[in-house]
CSV table of C-alpha atoms and ligand atoms in Angstrom, one decimal:
chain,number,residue,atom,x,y,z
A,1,UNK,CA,103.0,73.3,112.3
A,2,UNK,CA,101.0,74.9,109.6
A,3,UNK,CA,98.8,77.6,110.2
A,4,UNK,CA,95.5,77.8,107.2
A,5,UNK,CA,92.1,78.7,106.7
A,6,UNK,CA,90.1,81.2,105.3
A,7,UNK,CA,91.0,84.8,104.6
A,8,UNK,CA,90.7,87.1,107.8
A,9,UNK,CA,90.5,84.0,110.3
A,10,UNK,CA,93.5,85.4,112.0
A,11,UNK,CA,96.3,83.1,111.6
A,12,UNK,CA,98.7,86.1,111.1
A,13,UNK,CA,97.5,87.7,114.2
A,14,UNK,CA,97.9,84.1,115.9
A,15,UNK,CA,101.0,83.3,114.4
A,16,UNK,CA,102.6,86.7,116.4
A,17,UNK,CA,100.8,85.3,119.4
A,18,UNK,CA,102.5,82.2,119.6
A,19,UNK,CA,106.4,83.9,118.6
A,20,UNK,CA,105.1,86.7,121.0
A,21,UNK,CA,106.5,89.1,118.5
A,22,UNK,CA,104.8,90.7,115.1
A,23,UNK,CA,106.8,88.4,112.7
A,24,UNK,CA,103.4,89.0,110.1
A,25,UNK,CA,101.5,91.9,108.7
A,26,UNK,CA,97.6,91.5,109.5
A,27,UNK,CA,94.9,93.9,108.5
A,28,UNK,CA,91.5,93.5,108.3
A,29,UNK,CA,91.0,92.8,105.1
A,30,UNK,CA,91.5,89.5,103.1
A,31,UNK,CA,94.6,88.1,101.4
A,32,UNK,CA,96.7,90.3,103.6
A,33,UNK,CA,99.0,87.4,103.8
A,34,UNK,CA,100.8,86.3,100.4
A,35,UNK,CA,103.4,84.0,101.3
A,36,UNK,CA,104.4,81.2,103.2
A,37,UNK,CA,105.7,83.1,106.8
A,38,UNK,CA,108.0,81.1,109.1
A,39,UNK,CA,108.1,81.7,112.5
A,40,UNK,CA,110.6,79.5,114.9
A,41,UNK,CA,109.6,79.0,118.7
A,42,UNK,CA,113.1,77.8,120.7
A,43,UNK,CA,112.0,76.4,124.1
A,44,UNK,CA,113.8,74.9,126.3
A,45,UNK,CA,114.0,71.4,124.9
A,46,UNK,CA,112.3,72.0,121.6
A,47,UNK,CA,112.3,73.7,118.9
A,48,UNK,CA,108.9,74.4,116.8
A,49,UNK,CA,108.6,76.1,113.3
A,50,UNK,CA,105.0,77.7,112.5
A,51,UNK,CA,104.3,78.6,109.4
A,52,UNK,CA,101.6,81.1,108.7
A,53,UNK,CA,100.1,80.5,105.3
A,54,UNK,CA,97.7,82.8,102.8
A,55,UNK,CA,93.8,82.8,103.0
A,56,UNK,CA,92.1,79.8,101.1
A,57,UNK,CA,91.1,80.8,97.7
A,58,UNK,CA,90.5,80.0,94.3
A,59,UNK,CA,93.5,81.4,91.9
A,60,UNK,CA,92.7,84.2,88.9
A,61,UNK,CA,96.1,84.5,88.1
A,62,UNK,CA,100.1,83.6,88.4
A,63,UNK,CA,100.4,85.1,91.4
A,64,UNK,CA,97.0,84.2,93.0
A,65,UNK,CA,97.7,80.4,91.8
A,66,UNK,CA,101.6,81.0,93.7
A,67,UNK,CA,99.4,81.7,97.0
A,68,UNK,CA,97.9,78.1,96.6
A,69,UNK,CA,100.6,76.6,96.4
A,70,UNK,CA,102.2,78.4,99.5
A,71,UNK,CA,99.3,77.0,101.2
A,72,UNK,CA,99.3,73.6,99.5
A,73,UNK,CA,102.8,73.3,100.2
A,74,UNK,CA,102.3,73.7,103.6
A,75,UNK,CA,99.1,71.7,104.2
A,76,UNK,CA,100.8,68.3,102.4
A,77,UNK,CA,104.5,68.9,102.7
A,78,UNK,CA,106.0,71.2,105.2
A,79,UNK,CA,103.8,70.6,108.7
A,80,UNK,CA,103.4,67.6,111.1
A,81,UNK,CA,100.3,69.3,112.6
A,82,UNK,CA,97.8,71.4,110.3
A,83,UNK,CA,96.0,73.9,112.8
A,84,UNK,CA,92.8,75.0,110.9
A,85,UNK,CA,91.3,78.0,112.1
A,86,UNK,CA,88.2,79.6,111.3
A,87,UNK,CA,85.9,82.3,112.9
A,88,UNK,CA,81.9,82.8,112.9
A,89,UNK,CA,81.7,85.6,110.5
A,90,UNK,CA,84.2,85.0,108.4
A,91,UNK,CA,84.3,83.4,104.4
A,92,UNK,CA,83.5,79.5,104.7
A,93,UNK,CA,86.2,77.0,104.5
A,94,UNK,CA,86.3,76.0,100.5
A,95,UNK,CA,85.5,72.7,100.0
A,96,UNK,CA,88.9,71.5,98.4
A,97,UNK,CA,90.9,72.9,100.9
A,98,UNK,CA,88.7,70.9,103.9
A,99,UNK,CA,88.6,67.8,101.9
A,100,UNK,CA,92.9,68.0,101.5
A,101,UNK,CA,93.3,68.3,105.3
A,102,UNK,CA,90.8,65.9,106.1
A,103,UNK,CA,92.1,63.1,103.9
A,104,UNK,CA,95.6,63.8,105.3
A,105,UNK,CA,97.2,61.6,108.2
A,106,UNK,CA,98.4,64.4,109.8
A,107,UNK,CA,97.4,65.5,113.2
A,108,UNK,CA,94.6,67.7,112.7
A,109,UNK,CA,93.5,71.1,114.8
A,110,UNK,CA,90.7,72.8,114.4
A,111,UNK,CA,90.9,76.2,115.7
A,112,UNK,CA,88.0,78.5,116.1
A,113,UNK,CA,89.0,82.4,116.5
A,114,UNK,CA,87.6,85.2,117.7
A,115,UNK,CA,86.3,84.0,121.1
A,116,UNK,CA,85.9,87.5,121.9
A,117,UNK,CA,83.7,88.8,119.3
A,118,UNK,CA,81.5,85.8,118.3
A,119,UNK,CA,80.9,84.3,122.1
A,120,UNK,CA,81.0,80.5,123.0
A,121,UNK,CA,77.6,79.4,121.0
A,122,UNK,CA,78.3,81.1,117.5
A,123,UNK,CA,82.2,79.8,118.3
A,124,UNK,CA,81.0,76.0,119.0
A,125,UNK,CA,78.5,76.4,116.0
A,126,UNK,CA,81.3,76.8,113.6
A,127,UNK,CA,83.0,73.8,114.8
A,128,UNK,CA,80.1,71.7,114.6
A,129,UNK,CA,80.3,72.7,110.8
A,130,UNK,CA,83.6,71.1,110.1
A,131,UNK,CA,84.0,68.6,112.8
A,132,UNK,CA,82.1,65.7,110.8
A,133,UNK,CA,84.5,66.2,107.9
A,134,UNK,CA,87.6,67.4,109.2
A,135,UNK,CA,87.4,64.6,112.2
A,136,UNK,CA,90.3,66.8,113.9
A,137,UNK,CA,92.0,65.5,116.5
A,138,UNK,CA,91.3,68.4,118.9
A,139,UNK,CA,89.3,71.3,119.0
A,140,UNK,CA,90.1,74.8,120.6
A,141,UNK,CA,88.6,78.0,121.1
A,142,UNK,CA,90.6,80.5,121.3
A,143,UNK,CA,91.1,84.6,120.6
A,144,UNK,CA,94.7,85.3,119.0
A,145,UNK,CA,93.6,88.7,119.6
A,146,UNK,CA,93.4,88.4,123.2
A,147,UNK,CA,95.3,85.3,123.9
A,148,UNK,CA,92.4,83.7,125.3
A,149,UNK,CA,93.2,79.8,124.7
A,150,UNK,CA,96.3,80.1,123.2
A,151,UNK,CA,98.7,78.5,125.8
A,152,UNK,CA,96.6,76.0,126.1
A,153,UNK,CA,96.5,75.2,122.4
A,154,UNK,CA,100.5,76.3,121.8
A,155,UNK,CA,101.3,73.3,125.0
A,156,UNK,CA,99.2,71.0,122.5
A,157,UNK,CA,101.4,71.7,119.5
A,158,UNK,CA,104.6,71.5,121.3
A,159,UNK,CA,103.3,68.1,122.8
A,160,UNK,CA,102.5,66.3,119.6
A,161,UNK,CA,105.7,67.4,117.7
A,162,UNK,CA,107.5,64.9,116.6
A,163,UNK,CA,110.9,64.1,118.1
A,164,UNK,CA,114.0,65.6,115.4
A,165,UNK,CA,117.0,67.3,115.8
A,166,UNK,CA,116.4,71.3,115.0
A,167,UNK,CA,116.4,72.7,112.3
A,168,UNK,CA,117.7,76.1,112.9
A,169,UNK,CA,120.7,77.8,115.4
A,170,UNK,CA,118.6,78.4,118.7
A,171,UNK,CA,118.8,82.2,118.2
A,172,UNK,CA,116.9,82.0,115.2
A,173,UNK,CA,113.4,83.3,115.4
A,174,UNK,CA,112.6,83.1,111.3
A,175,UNK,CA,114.6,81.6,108.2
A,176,UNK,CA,113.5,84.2,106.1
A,177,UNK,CA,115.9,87.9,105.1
A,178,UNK,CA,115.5,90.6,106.7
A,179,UNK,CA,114.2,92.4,103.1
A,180,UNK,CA,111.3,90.6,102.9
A,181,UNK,CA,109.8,91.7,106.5
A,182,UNK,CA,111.0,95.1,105.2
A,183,UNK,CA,109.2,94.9,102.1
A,184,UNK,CA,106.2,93.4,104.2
A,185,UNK,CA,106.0,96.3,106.5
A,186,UNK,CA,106.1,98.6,103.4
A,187,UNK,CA,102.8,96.4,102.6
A,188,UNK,CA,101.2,97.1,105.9
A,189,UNK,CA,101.2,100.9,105.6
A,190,UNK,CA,99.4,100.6,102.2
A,191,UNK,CA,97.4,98.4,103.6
A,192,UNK,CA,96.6,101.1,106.3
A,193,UNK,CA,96.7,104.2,103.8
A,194,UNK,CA,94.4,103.3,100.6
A,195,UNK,CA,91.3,101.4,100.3
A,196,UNK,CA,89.7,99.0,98.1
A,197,UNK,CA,91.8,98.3,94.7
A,198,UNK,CA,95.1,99.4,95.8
A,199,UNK,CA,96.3,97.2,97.8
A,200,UNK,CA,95.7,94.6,95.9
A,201,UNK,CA,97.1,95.9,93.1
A,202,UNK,CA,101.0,96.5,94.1
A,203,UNK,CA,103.5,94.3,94.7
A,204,UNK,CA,106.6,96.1,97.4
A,205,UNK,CA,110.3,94.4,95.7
A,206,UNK,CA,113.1,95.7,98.6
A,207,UNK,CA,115.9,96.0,96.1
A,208,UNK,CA,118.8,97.8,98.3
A,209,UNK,CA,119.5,96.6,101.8
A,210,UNK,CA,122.7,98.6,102.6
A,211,UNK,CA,123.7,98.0,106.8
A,212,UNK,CA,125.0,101.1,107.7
A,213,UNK,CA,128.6,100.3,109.6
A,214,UNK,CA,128.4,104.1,112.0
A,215,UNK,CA,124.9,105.4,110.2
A,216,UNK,CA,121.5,104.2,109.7
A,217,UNK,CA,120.7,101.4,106.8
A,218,UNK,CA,120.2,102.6,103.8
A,219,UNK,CA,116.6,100.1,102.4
A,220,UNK,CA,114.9,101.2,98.6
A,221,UNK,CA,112.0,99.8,97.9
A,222,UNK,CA,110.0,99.8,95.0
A,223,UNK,CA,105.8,99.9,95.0
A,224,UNK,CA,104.9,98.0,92.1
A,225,UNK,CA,101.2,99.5,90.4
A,226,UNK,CA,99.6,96.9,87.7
A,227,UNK,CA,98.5,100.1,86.1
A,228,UNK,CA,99.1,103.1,84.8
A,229,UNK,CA,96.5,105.2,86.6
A,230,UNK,CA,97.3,104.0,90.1
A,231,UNK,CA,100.7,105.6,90.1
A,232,UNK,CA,99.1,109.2,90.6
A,233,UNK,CA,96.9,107.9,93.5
A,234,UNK,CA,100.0,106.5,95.4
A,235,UNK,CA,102.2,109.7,94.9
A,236,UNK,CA,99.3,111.9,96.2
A,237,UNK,CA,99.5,115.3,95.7
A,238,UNK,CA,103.0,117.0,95.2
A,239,UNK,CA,104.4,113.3,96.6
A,240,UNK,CA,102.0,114.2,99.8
A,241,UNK,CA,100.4,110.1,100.2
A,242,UNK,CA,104.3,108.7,99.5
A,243,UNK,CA,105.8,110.8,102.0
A,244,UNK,CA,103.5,109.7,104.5
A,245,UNK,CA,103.8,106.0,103.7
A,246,UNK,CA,107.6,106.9,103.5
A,247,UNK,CA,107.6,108.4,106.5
A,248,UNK,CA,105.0,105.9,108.7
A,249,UNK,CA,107.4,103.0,107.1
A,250,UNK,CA,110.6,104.0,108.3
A,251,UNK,CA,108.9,104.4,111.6
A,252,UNK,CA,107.7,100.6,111.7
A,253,UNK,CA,111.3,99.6,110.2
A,254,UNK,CA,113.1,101.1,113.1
A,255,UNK,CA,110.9,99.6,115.4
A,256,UNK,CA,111.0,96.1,113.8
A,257,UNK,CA,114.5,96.0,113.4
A,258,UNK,CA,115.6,98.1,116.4
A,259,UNK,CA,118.2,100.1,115.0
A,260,UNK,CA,118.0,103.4,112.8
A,261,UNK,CA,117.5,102.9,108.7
A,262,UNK,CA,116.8,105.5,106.2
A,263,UNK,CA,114.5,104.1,103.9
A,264,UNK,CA,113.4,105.7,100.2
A,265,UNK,CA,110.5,104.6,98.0
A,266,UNK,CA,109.8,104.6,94.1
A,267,UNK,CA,106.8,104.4,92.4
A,268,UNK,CA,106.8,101.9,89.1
A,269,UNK,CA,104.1,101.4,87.0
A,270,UNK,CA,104.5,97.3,86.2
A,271,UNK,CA,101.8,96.2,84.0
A,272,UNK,CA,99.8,93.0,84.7
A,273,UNK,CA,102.9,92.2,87.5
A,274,UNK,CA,99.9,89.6,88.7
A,275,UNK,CA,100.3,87.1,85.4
A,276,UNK,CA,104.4,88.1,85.0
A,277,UNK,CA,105.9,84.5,86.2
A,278,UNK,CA,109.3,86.1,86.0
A,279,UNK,CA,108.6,89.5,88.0
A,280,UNK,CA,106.6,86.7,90.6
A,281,UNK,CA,109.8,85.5,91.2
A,282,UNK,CA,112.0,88.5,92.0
A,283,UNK,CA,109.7,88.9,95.0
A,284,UNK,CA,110.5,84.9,95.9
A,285,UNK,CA,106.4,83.7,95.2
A,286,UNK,CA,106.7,79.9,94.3
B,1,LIG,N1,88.2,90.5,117.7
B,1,LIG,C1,89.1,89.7,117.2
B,1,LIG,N2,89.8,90.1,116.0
B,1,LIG,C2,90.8,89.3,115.6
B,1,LIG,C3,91.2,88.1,116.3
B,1,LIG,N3,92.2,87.6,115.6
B,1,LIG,C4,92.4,88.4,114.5
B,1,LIG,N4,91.5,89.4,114.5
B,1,LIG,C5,91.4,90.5,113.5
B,1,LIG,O1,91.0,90.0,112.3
B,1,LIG,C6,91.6,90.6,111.2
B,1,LIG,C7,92.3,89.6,110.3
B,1,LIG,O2,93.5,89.1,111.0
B,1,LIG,P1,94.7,88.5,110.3
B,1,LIG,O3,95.6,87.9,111.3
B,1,LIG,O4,95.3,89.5,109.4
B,1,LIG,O5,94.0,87.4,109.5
B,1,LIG,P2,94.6,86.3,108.5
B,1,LIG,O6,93.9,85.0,108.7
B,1,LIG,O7,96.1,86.3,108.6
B,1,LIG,O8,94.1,86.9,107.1
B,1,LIG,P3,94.8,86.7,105.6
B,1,LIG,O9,96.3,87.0,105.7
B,1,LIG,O10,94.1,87.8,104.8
B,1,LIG,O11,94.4,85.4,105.2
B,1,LIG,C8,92.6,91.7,111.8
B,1,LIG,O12,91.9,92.9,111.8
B,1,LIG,C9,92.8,91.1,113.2
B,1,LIG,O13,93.1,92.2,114.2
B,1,LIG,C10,90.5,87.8,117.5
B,1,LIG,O14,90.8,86.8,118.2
B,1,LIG,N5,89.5,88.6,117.9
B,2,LIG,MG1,97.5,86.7,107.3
């Protein structure tokens, strides 16, 4: 099941919801999301992969044109069900993104978020938007924040899956390494620590992933800038902002991972890394 829409509809928050644990960073900004995420739900008698996906957008660049086809990918590929989920506020769905799940044969959800904060008329107004398009198959209203509607709409994905044998070892709850979650939750707390441009602007590569056999892991990462005057910003003062991010990281880390790690940070300065196709792919963008 593929989870897309627009940026900030909350498919990373929902994503979590369903696994019941915070596989994805979410912030409340857009494009917090750059890659494909994959999340696997062992029940019982089934086994479901979700896959959160980046917000809809219309690429500037290598890397921004790798995010459509994460979501692409997903929407025509990788997913039986496409879950579309939008919320009343929040950018509309772009036009070639609605008309590629509505011309597909898969089984087709519109989701409409933020129950909580938009109330039922402004939810069901939103739907009425795409429905005449998108034709979907059902329609929920739900808050991820909350879990308002969620069961309900996770018991309709688990229902129209199609019969397989699984994919992954039943203890698996993702496919994806362990150093990419690090590197994400390195993301987060720059997410959380600047605003406006620098965020968007650095790239997190987790080069060393040492496990420690009677001491903590030893993790290095490095913050990519695009350019040279960010570098100062993200040291701060006397290293002051990249202690803190330091610090509030290895914090997250041992809580994510639930054992002890030691992680360091260094600062590069990698011009343009947004049109490098080879730098792209040392951080695994398709
Ligand atoms: N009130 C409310 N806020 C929500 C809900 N779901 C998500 N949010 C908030 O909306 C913001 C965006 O959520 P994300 O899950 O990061 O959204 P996303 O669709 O993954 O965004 P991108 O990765 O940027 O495409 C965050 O601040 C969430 O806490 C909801 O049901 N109710
Ligand atoms: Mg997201």
């Amino acid at each position: 099941m593929a989870l897309v829409g627009p940026p900030n509809a909350g498919k990373s928050t929902l994503l979590n919801r369903l696994m019941n644990f915070p596989l994805a960073i979410t912030s409340p900004r857009h494009q917090t999301t750059r890659q494909k995420i994959s999340g696997i739900l062992n029940g019982e008698k089934c086994q479901a992969v979700f896959l959160d996906t980046p917000g809809f957008l219309s690429p500037r660049n290598a890397f921004e044109k790798s995010m459509c086809s994460a979501i692409k990918r997903s929407i025509l590929d990788d997913s039986d069900i496409i879950c579309l989920l939008c919320a009343h506020g929040e950018k509309e769905i772009l036009p070639e993104y609605l008309a590629m799940i509505s011309t597909s044969k898969k089984i087709r959800f519109l989701v409409v978020n933020k129950l909580d904060i938009s109330g039922r008329r402004k939810t069901e107004e939103v739907a009425e938007k795409y429905s005449g398009e998108l034709k979907p198959t059902r329609t929920f209203f739900i808050s991820a924040l909350k879990g308002t509607g969620v069961e309900e709409l996770k018991s309709a994905i688990l229902n129209n899956l199609p019969y397989s044998p699984p994919y992954y070892p039943k203890e698996q709850i993702t496919p994806q390494w362990e150093r990419f979650f690090a590197a994400e939750i390195v993301r987060q707390v720059i997410f959380e620590t600047f605003s406006s441009e620098i965020p968007y602007r650095t790239a997190v590569e987790l080069d060393i992933f040492n496990e420690g056999k009677n001491r903590p892991d030893y993790l290095h990462a490095n913050i990519h800038v695009s350019k040279n005057s960010l570098k100062p910003i993200v040291i701060g003062k006397r290293g002051s902002k990249l202690k803190m991010i330091r610090e509030e990281a290895q914090a997250l880390l041992q809580k994510f991972f639930m054992r002890k790690v030691k992680l360091e940070i260094s600062v590069k300065v990698t011009k343009d890394w947004e049109n490098k196709p080879q730098f792209l792919k040392t951080l695994n963008y398709e």
